[in-house]
Coordinates of C-alpha atoms and ligand atoms in Angstrom, one line a residue:
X237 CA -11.4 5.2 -19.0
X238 CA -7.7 6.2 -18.1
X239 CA -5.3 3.4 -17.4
X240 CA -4.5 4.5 -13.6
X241 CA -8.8 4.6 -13.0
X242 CA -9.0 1.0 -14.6
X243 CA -5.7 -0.7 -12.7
X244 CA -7.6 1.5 -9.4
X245 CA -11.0 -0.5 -10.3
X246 CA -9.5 -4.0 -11.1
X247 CA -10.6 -6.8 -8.1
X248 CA -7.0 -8.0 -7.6
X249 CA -5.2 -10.3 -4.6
X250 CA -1.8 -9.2 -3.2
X251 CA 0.5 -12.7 -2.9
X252 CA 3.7 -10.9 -1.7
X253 CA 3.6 -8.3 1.0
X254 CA 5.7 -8.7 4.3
X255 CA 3.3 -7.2 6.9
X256 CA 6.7 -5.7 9.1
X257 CA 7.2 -3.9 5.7
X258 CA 4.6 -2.2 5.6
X259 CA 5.3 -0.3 9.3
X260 CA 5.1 3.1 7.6
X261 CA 7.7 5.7 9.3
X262 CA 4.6 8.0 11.1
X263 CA 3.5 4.8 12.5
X264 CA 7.0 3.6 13.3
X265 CA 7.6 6.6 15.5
X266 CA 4.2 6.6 17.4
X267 CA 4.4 2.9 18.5
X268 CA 7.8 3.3 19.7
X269 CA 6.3 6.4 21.9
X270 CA 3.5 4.5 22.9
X271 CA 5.9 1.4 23.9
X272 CA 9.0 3.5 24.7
X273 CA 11.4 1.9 22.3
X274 CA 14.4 4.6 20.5
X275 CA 14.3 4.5 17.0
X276 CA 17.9 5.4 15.8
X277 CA 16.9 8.2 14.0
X278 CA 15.9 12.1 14.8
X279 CA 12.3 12.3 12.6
X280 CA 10.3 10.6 9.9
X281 CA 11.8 12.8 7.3
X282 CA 15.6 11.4 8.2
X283 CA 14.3 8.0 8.5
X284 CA 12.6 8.3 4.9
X285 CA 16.2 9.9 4.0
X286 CA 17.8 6.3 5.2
X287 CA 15.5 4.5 2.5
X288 CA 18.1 4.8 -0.3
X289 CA 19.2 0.8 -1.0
X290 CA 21.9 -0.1 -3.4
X291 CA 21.2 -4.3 -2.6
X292 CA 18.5 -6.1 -0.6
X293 CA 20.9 -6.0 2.3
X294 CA 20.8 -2.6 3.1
X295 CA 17.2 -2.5 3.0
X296 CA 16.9 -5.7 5.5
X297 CA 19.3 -4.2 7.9
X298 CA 17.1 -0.7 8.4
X299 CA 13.8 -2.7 8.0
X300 CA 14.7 -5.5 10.7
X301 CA 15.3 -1.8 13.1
X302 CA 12.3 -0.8 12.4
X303 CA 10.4 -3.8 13.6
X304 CA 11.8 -3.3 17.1
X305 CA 9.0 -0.4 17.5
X306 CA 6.1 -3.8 17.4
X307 CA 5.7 -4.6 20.9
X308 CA 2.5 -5.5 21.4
X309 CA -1.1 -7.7 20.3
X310 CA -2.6 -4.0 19.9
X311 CA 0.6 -3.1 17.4
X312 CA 0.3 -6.1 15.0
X313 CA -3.4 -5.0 15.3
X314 CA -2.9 -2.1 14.1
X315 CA 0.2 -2.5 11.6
X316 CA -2.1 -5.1 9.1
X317 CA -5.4 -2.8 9.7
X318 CA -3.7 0.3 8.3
X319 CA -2.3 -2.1 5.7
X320 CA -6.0 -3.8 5.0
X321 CA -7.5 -0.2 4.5
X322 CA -4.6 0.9 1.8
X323 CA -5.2 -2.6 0.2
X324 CA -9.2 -2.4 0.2
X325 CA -8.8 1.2 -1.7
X326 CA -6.5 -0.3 -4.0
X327 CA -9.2 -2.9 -4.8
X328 CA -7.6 -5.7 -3.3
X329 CA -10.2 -8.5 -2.2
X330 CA -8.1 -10.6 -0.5
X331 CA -4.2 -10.7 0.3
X332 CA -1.8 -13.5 1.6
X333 CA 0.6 -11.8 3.9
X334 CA 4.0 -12.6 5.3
X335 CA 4.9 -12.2 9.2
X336 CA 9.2 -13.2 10.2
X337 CA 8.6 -14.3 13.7
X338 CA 11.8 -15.2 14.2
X339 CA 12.3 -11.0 13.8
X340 CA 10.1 -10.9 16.6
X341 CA 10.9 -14.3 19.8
X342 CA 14.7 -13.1 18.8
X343 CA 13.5 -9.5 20.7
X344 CA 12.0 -11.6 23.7
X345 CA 8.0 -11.7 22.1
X346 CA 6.4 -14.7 22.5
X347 CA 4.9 -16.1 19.1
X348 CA 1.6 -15.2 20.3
X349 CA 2.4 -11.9 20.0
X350 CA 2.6 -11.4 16.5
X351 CA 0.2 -14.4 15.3
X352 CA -2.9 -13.4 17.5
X353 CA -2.4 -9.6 17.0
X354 CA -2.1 -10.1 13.0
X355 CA -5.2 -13.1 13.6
X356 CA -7.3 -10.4 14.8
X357 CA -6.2 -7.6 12.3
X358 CA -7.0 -10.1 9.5
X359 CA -10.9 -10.6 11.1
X360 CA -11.3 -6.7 11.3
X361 CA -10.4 -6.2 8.0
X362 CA -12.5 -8.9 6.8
X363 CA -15.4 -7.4 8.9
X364 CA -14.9 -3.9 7.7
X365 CA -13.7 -3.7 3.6
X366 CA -14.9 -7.7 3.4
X367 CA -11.5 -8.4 2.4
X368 CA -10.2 -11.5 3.2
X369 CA -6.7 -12.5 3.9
X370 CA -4.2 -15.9 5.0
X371 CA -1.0 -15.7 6.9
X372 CA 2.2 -16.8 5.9
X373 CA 5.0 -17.6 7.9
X374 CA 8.5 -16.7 6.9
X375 CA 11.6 -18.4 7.8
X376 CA 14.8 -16.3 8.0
X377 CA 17.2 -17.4 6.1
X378 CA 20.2 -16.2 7.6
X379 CA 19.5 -18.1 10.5
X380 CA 20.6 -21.4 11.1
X381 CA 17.5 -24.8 9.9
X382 CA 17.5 -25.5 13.4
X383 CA 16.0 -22.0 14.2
X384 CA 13.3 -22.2 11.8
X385 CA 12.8 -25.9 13.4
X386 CA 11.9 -24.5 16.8
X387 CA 9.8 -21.7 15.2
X388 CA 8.1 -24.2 13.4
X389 CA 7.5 -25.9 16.8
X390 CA 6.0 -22.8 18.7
X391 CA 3.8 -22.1 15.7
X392 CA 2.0 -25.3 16.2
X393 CA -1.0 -24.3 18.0
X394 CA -1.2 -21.8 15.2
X395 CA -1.4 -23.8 12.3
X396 CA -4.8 -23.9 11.7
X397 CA -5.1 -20.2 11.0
X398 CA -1.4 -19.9 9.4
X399 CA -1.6 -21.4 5.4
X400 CA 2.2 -21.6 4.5
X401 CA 5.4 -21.0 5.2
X402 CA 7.9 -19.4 3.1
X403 CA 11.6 -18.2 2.9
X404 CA 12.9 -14.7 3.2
X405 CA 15.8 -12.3 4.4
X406 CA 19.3 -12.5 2.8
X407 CA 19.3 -14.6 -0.2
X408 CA 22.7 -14.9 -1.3
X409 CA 24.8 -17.0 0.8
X410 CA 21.6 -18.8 1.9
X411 CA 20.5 -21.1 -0.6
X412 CA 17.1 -22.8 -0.5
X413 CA 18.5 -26.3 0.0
X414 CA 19.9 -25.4 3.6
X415 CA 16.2 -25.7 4.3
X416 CA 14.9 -28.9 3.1
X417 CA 13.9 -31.3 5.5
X418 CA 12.3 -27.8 7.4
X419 CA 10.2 -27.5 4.4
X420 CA 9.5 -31.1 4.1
X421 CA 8.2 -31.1 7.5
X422 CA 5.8 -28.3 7.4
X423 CA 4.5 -30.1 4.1
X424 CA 3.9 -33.0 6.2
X425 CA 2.0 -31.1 8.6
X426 CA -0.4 -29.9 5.5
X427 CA 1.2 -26.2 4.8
X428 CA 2.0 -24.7 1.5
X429 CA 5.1 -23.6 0.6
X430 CA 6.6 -20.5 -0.9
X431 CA 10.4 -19.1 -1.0
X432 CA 11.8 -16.0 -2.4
X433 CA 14.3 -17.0 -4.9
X434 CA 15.7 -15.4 -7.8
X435 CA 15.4 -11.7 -6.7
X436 CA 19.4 -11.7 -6.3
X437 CA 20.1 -15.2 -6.5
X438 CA 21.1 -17.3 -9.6
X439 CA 18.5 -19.4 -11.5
X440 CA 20.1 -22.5 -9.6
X441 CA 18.3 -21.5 -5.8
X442 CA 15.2 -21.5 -8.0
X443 CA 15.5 -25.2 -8.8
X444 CA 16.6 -25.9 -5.6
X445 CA 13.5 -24.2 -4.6
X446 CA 11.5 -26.5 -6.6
X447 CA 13.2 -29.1 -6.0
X448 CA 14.2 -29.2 -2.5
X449 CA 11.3 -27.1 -1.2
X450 CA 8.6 -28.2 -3.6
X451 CA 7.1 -24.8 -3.4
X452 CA 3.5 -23.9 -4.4
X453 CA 4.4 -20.5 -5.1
X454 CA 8.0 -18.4 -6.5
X455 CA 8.8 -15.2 -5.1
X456 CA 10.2 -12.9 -7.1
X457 CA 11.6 -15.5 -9.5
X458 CA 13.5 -12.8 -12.1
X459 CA 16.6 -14.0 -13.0
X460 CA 14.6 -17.7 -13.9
X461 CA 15.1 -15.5 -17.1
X462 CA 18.3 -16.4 -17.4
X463 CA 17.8 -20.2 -17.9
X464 CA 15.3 -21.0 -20.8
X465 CA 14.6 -24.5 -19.7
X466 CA 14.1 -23.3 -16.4
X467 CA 11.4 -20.5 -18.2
X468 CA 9.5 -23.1 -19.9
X469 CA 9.3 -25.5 -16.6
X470 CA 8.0 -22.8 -14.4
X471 CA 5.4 -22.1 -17.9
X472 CA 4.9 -25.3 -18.1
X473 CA 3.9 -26.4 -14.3
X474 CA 1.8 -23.0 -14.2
X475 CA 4.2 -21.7 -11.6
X476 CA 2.9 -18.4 -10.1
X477 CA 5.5 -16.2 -9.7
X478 CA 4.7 -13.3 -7.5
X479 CA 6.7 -10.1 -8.6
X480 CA 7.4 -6.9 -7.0
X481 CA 8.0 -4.2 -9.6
X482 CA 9.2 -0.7 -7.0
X483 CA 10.8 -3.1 -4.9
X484 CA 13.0 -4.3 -7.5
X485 CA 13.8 -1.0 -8.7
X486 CA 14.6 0.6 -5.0
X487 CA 16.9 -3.1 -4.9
X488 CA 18.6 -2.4 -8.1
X489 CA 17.7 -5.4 -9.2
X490 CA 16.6 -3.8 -12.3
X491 CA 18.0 -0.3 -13.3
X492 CA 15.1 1.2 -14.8
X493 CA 11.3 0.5 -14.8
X494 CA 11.6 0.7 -18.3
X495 CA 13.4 -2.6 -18.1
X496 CA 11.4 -4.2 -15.7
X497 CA 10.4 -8.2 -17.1
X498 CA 7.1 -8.0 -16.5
X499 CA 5.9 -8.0 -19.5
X500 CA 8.8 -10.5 -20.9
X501 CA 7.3 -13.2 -18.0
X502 CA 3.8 -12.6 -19.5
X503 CA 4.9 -13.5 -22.8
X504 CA 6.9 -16.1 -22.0
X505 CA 3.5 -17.3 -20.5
X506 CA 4.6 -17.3 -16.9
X507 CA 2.0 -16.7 -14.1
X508 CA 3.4 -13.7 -13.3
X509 CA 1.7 -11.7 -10.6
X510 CA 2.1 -7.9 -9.4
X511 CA 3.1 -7.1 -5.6
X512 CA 4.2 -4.1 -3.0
X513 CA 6.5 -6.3 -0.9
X514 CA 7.5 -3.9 1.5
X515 CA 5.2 -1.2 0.6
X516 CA 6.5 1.4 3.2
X517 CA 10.3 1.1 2.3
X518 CA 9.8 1.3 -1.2
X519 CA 7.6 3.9 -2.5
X520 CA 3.9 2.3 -3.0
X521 CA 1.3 0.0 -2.3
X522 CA -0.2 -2.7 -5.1
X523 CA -1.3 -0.2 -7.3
X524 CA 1.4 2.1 -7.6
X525 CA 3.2 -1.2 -8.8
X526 CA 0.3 -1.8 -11.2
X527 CA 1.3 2.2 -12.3
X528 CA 4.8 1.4 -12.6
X529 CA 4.5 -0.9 -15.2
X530 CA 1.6 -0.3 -16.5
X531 CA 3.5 1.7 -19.7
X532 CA 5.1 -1.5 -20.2
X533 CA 1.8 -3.5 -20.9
X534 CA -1.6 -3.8 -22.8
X535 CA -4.6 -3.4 -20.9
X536 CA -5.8 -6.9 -21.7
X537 CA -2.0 -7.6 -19.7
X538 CA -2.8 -5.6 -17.1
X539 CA -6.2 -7.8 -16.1
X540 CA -4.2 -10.8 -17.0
X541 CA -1.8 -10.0 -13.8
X542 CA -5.0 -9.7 -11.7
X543 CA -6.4 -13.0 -13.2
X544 CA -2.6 -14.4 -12.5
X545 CA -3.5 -13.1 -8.2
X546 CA -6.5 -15.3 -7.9
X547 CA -5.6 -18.1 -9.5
X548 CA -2.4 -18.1 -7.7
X549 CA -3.8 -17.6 -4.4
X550 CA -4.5 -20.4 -1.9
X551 CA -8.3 -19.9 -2.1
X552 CA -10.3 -22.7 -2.4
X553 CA -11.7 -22.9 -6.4
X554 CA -14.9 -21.7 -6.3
X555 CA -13.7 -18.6 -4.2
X556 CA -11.4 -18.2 -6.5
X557 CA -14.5 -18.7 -9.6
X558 CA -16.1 -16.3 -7.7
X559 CA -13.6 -13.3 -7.8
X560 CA -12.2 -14.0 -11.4
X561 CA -16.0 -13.7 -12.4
X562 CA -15.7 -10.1 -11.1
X563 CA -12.7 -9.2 -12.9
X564 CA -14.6 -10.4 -16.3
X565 CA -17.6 -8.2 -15.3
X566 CA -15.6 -5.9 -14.7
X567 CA -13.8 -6.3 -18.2
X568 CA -16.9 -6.0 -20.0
X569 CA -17.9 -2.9 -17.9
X570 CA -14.7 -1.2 -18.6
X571 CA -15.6 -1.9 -22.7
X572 CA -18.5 -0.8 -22.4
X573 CA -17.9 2.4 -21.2
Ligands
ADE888 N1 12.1 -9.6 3.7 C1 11.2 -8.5 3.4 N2 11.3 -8.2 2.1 C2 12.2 -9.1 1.5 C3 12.6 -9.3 0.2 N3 12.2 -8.5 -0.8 N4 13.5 -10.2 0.0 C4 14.0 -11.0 1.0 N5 13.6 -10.9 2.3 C5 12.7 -9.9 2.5
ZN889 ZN1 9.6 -10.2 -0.3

């Protein structure tokens, strides 16, 4: 078997995909003629042309546009079900996705809006591919604690169907520490944590991260590399770290694919996972990431990463016994064919 039909047929979960970034441009443009919102640009093909980032900051300021075209329950609906049907095709069995509702109350939407529309994409796609999914609620980071306070606050009704929080939008600047006791409150109300840290910043936001934040999960997490006793701490604690291979090359936080760390993190023995992030801005869902760096890695790494999903997921344990079973029937499958 070929290495793009076995990544295709490995059960795999997606950790790291903000749902807002996966508003691909066709469906940008019809929900903003279904809800009468201007999109500042003529056509898809001249939005597409806009999708050419040096740093993650001119990718947040076009992808924070874009979102203004969600309007409705029905929109949020329909973003994560378009998403759900790329992911099921991909193989993916279930998925933790990210939502910024500050993005969203900042444009006048209640919280509702986006929770209950996601809520019941989520139960659709669980209905229709059996692929089951948790939300995760981002804090922006270039706002001020206070404002990811109150969002905690309208959120609470939510919180039995919302798993986590985590930490996104501009990273340097914003270090994790600014959001400590918010983090330390959603703990106490029984939520996981996550926080991207590391994709731009320095090795120090990803202590502070640990530290401050006590995360459950790392996003991104590549320049821990930099700091060897950081390396072996995150090894050592069985950190997942949930890695986005075409994001970081449309970032330019690497400069070729060829130097992606991927493979270094694996053999380092970090729990390092493989994600889309923001699959419509940068050029693929999970398995063109699998693709990407799949010349880069043994097969044997390859189904590791997809072993690394599950057990870094927030599944309960025999859920997550159940799908890494899979994967090793479908390992010895593969070998026997
Ligand atoms: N929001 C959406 N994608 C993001 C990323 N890769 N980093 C920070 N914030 C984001
Ligand atoms: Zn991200």
């Amino acid at each position: 078997m070929d290495i793009d039909s076995y990544i295709a047929g490995l059960p795999k979960a997606e950790l790291h995909m903000h749902i807002e970034g996966s508003l691909e441009p066709e469906m940008m443009f019809s929900l903003a003629r279904r809800n009468g919102v201007q999109i500042p640009f003529a056509n898809v093909e001249a939005l597409r042309a806009a999708y050419d980032f040096s740093r993650l900051q001119d990718f947040l300021d076009i992808y924070y546009q874009g979102a203004a075209a969600l309007r409705t329950e029905e929109d949020f609906h329909d973003l994560a079900l378009a998403y759900f049907d790329r992911a099921a095709a991909d193989g993916v069995v279930h998925s933790e996705i990210f939502f910024d509702p500050q993005t969203h109350t900042a444009r006048g939407l209640p919280f509702k809006v986006a929770a209950d529309g996601l809520l019941a994409g989520m139960a659709a796609a669980e209905a229709k591919h059996g692929l089951t999914s948790k939300l995760i609620l981002c804090f922006l980071r270039h706002l001020p604690e206070a404002d990811a306070f109150a969002t905690l606050e309208a959120a609470e009704p939510w919180l039995d169907r919302i798993v986590g929080v985590g930490l996104d939008s501009s990273e340097l600047g914003h270090p994790p520490e600014d959001f400590t006791r918010v983090f330390a409150a959603a703990g106490a109300l029984g939520l996981k944590r996550v926080a991207h840290a590391g994709e731009e910043g320095p090795p120090d936001y990803v202590y502070q991260a640990l530290d401050r934040l006590d995360i459950d999960r790392l996003d991104h997490g590549n320049r821990s590399l930099e700091d060897d006793a950081l390396v072996a701490r995150l090894a050592k604690q069985h950190m997942t770290l949930t890695v986005c291979p075409l994001s970081n090359l449309k970032l330019c936080v690497v400069r070729d694919l060829a130097e992606h760390p991927i493979a270094r993190m694996l053999r380092l023995g970090l729990r390092a996972t493989v994600n889309s992030d923001d699959p419509a801005y940068f050029g693929g869902y999970i398995n063109d990431n699998f693709r990407a760096v799949a010349p880069l890695l043994g097969r044997d790494e390859l189904t590791t990463l997809a072993r690394n999903s599950l057990l870094g997921s927030f599944l309960p344990a025999q859920d997550i016994a159940r799908h890494i079973a899979a994967i090793d029937a479908y390992v010895a499958g593969t070998d026997a064919s």
